[in-house]
PDB file of C-alpha atoms in Angstrom:
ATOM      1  CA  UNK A   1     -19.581  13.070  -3.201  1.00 91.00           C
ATOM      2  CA  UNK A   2     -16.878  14.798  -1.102  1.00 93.00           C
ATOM      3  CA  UNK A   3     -14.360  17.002  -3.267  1.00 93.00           C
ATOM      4  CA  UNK A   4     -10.986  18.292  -1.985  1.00 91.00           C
ATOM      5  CA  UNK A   5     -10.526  21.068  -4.491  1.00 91.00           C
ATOM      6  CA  UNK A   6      -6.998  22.328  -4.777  1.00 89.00           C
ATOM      7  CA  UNK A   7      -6.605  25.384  -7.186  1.00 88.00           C
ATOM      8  CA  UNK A   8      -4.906  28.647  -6.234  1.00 86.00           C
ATOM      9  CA  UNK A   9      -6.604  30.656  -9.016  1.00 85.00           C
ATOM     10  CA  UNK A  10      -9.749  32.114  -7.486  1.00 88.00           C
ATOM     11  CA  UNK A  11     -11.695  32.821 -10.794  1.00 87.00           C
ATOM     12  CA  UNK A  12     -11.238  28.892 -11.888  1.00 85.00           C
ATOM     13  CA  UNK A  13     -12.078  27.663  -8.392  1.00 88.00           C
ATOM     14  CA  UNK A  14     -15.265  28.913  -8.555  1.00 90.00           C
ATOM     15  CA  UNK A  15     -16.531  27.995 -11.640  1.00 87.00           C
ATOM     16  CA  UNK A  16     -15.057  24.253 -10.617  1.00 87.00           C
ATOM     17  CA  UNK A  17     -16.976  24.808  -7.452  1.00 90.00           C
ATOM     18  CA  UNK A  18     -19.954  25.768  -8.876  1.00 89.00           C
ATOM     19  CA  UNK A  19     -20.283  23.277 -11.526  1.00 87.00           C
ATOM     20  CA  UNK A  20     -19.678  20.323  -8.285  1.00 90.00           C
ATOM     21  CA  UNK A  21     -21.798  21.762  -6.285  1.00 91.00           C
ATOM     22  CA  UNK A  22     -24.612  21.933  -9.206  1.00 88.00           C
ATOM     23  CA  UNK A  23     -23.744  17.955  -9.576  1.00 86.00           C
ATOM     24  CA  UNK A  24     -24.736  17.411  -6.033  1.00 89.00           C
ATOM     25  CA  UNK A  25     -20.961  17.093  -4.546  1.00 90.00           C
ATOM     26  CA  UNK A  26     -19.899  18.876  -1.492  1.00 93.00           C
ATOM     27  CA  UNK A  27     -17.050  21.000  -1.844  1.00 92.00           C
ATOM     28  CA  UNK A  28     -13.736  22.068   0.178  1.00 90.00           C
ATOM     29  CA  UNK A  29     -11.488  24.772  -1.447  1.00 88.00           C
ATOM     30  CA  UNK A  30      -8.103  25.181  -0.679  1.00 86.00           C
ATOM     31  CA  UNK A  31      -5.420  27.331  -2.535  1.00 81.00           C
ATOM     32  CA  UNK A  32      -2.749  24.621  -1.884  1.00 77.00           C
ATOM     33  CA  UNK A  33      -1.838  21.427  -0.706  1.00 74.00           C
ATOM     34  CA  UNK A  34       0.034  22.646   3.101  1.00 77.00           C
ATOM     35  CA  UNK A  35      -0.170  20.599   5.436  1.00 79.00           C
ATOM     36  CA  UNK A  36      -1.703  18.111   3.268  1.00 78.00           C
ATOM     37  CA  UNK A  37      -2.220  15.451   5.987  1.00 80.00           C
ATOM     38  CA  UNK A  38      -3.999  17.495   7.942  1.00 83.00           C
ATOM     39  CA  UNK A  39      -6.320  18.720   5.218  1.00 84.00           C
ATOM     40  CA  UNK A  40      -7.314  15.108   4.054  1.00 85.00           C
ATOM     41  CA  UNK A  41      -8.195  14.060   7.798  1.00 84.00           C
ATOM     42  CA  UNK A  42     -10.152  17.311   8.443  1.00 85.00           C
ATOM     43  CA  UNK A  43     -12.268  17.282   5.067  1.00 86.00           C
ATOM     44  CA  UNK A  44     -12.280  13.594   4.747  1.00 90.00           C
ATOM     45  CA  UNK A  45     -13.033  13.638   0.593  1.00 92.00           C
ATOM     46  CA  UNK A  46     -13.752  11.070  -0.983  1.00 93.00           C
ATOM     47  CA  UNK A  47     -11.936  12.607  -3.808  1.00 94.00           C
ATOM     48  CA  UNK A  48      -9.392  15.183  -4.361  1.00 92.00           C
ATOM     49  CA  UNK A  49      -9.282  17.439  -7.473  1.00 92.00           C
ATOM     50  CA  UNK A  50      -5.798  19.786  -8.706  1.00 89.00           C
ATOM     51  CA  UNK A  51      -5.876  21.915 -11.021  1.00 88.00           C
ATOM     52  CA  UNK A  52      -2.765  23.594 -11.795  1.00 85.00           C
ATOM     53  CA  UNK A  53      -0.676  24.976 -15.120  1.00 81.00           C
ATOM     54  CA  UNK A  54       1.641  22.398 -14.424  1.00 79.00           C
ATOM     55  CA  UNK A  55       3.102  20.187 -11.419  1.00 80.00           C
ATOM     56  CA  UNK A  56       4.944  21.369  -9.104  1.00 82.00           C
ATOM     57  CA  UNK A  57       7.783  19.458  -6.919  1.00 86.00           C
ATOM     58  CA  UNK A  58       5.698  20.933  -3.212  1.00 85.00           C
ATOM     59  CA  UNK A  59       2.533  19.028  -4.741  1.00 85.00           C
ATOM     60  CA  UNK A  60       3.850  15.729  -5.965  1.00 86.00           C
ATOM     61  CA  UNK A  61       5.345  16.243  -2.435  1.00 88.00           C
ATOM     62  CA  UNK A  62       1.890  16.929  -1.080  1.00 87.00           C
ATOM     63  CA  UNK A  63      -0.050  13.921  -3.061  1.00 87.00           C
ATOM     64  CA  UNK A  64       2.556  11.521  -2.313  1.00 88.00           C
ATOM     65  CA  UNK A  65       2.616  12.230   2.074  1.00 88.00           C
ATOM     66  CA  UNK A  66      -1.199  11.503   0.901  1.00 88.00           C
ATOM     67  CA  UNK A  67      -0.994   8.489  -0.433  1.00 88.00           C
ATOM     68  CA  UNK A  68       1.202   7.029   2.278  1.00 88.00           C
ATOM     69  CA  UNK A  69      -0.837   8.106   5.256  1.00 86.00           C
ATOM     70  CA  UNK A  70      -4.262   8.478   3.927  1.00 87.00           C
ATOM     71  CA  UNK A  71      -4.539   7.333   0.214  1.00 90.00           C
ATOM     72  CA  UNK A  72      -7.523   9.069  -1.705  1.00 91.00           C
ATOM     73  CA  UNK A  73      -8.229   9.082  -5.175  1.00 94.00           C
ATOM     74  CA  UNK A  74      -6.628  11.922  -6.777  1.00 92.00           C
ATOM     75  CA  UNK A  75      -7.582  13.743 -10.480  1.00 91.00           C
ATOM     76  CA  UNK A  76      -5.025  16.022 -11.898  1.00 90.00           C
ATOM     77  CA  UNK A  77      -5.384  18.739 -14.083  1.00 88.00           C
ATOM     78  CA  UNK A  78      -2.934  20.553 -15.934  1.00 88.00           C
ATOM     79  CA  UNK A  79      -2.353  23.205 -18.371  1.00 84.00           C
ATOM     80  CA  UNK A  80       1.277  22.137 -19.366  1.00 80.00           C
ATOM     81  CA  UNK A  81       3.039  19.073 -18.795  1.00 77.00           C
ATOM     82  CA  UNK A  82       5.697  16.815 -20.140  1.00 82.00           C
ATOM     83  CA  UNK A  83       6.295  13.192 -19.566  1.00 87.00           C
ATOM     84  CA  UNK A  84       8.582  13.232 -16.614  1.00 89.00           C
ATOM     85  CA  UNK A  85       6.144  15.289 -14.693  1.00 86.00           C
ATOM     86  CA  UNK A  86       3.406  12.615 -15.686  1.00 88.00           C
ATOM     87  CA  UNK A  87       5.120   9.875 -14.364  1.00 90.00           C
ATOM     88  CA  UNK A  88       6.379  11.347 -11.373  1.00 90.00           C
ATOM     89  CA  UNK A  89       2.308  12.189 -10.388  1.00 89.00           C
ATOM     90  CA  UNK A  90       1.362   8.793 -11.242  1.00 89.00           C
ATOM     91  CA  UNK A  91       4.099   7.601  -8.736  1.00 89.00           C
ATOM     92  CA  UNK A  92       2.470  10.237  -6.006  1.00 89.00           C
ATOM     93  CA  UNK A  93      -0.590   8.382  -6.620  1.00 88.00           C
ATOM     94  CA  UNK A  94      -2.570  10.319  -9.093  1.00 90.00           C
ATOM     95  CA  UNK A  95      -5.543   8.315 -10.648  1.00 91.00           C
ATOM     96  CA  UNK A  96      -6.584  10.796 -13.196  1.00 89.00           C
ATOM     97  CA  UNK A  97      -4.165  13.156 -15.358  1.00 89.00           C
ATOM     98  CA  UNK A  98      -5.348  15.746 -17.400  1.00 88.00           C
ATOM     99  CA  UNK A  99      -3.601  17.908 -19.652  1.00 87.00           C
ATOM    100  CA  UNK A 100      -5.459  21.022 -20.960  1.00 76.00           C
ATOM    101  CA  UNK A 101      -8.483  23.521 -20.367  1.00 71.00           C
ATOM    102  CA  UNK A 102     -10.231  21.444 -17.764  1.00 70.00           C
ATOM    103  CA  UNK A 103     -14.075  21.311 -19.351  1.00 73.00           C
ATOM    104  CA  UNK A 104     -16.300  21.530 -16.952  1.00 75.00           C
ATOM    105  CA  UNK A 105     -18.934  19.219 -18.558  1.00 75.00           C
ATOM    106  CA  UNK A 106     -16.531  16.136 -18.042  1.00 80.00           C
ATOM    107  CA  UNK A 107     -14.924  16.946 -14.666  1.00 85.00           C
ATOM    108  CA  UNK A 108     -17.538  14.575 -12.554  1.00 85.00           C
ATOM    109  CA  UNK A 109     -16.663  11.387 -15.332  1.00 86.00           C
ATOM    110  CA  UNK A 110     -13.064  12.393 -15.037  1.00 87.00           C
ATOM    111  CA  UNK A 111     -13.819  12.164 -10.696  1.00 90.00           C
ATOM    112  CA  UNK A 112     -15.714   8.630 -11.141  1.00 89.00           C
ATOM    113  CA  UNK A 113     -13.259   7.244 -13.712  1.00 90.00           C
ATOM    114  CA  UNK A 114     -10.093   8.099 -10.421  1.00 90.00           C
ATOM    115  CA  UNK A 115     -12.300   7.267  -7.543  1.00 91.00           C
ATOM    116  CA  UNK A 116     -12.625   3.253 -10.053  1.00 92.00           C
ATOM    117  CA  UNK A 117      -8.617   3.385 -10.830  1.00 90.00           C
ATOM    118  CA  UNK A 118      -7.902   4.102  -7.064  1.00 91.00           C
ATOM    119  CA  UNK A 119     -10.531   1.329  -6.050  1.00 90.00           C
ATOM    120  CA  UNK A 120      -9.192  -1.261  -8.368  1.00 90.00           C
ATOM    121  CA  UNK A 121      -5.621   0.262  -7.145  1.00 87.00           C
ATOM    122  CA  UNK A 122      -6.391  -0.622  -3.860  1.00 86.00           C
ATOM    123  CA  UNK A 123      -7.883  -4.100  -4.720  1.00 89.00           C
ATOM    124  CA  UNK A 124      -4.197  -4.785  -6.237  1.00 87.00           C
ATOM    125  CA  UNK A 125      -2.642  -3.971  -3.458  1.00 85.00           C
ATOM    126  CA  UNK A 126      -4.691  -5.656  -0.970  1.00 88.00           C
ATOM    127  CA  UNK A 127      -4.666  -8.906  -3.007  1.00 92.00           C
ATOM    128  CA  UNK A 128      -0.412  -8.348  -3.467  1.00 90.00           C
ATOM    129  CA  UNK A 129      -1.088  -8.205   0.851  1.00 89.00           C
ATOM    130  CA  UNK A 130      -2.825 -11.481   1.130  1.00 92.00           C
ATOM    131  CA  UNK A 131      -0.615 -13.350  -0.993  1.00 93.00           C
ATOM    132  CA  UNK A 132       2.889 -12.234  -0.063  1.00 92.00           C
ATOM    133  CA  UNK A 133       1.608 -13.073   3.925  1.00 91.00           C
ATOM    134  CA  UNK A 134       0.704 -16.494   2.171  1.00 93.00           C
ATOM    135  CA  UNK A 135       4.073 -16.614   0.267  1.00 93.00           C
ATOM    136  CA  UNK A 136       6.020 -15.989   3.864  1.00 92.00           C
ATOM    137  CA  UNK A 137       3.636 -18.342   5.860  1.00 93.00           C
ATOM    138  CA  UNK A 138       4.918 -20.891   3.166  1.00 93.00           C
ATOM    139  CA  UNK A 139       8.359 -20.131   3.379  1.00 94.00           C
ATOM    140  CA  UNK A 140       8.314 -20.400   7.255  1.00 92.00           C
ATOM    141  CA  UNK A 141       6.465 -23.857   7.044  1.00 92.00           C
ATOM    142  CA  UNK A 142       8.830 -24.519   4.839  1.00 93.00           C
ATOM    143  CA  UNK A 143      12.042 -23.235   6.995  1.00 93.00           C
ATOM    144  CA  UNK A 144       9.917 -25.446   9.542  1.00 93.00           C
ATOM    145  CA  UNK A 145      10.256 -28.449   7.840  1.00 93.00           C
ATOM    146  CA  UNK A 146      13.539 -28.115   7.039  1.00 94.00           C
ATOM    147  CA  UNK A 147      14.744 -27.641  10.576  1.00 93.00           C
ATOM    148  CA  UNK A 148      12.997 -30.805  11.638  1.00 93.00           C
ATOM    149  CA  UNK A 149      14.832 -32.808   9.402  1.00 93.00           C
ATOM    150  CA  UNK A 150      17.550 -31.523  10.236  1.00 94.00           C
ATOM    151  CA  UNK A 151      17.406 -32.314  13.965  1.00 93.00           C
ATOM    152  CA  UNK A 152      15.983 -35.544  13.305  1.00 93.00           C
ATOM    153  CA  UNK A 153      18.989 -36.137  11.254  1.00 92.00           C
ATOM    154  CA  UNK A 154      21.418 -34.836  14.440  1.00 92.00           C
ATOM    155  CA  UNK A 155      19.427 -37.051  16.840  1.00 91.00           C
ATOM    156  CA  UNK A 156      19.549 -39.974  14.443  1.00 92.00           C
ATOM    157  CA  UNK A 157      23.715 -39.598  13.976  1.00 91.00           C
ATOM    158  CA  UNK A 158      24.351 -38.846  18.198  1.00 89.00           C
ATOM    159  CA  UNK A 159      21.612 -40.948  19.441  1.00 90.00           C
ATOM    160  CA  UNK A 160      21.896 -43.681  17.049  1.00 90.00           C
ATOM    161  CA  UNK A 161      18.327 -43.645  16.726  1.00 90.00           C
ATOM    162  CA  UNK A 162      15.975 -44.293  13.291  1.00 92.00           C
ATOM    163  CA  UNK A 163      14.123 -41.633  11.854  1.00 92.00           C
ATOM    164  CA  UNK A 164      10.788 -42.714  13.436  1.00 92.00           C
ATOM    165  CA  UNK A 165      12.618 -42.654  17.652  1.00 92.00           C
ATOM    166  CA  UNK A 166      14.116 -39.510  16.091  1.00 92.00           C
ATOM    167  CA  UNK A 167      10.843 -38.008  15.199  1.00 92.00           C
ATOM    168  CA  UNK A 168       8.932 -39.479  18.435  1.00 93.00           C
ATOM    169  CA  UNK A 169      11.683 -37.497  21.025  1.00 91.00           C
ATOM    170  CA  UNK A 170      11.078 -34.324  18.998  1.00 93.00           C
ATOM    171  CA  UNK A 171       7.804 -34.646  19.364  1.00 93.00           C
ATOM    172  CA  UNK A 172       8.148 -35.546  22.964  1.00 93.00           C
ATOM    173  CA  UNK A 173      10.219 -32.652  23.889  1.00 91.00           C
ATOM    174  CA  UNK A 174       7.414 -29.988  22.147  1.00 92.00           C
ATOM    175  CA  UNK A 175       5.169 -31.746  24.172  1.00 93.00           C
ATOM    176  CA  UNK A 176       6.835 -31.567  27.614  1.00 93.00           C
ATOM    177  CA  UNK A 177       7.919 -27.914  26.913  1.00 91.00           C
ATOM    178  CA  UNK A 178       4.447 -26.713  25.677  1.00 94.00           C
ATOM    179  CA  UNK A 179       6.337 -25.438  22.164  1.00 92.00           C
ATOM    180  CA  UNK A 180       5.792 -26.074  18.967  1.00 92.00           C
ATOM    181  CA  UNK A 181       7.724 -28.970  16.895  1.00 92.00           C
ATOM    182  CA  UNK A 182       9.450 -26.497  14.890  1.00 91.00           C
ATOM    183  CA  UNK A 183      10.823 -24.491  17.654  1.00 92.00           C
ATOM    184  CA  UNK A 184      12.370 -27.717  19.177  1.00 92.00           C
ATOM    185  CA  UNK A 185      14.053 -28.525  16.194  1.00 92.00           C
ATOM    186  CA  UNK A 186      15.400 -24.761  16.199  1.00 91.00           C
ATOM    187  CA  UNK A 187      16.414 -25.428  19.662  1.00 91.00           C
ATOM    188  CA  UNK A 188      18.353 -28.740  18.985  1.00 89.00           C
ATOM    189  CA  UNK A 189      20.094 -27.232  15.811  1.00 91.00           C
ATOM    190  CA  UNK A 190      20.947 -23.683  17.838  1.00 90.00           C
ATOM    191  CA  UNK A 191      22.742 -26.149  20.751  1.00 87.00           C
ATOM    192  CA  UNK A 192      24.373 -27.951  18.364  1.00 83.00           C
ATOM    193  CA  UNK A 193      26.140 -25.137  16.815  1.00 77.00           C
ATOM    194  CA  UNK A 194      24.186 -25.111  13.860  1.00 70.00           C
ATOM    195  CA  UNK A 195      22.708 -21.777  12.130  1.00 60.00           C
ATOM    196  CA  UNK A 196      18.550 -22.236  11.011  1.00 54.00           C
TER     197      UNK A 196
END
């Protein structure tokens, strides 16, 4: 496993990097989050670990430009913390919070149990994808629809035509134009005055 270790105390580091390294992950220190973009695309981790005494504004900063351009799971430890501070890491995209002594023992759990939030995380949001491009393919089909009637209705009042000749000269007119049905009946409306 790839580990993006962020920790600006030296002495802590190093136990953290020992006891990663000694679980068979390959580790990349850093002292802080700059340039965090960067840091993410040149060690490509498959999981990022902070330890910190407690949050600071530049890193919620730092984990939150991550999650927008290249979301990783992210475990964060802390020595002190309060609730606001909590909530405003979650919303940077934290998967794991910690508060106290980080013990060594647990850290590579504490990794798996963010890399499995983050993956179900992402599962969420890909599924939230897939059905609000469903919802607005139903809305247009529906906006669609509407429009049709509509311009069947116009045809039927300035033509005199029934709804079937309506229908049949809509249809005609996609055909001869190479457009679709719907953008016909957008086309009637919009010459007529009429808003879609």
């Amino acid at each position: 496993m790839r580990v993006l270790l962020i920790d600006a105390n030296e002495t802590r580091a190093a136990g953290l990097v020992s006891a990663l390294e000694g679980d068979g992950c390959e580790v990349t220190w850093r002292l802080d989050l700059r340039a965090p973009e960067q840091v993410v695309s040149e060690c490509t981790p498959e999981v990022i670990l902070i330890e910190q005494d407690s949050p600071t504004r530049d890193t919620l900063e730092s984990m939150r430009r991550i999650t927008e351009t290249n979301p990783r799971p992210i475990a964060f430890f802390v020595d002190r913390s309060d609730r606001e501070s909590m909530r405003k890491a979650i919303r940077a995209g934290v998967s794991a919070y910690v508060v106290h002594e980080l013990d060594m023992t647990r850290v590579r759990t504490i990794l798996d149990v963010a890399i499995a939030r983050f993956e179900s995380h992402q599962d969420d949001l890909r599924e939230r994808e897939v059905l609000s491009a469903r919802l607005g393919e139903t809305e247009e089909r529906l906006r669609e629809r509407r429009n049709i009637e509509r311009a069947k209705g116009l045809l039927m009042k300035r033509m005199g035509l029934d709804e079937e000749e309506a229908f049949a000269r809509l249809r005609q007119e996609a055909m001869n134009r190479n457009l679709s049905l719907g953008d016909i009946a957008q086309r009637v409306l919009a010459n007529s005055g009429q808003t879609t």
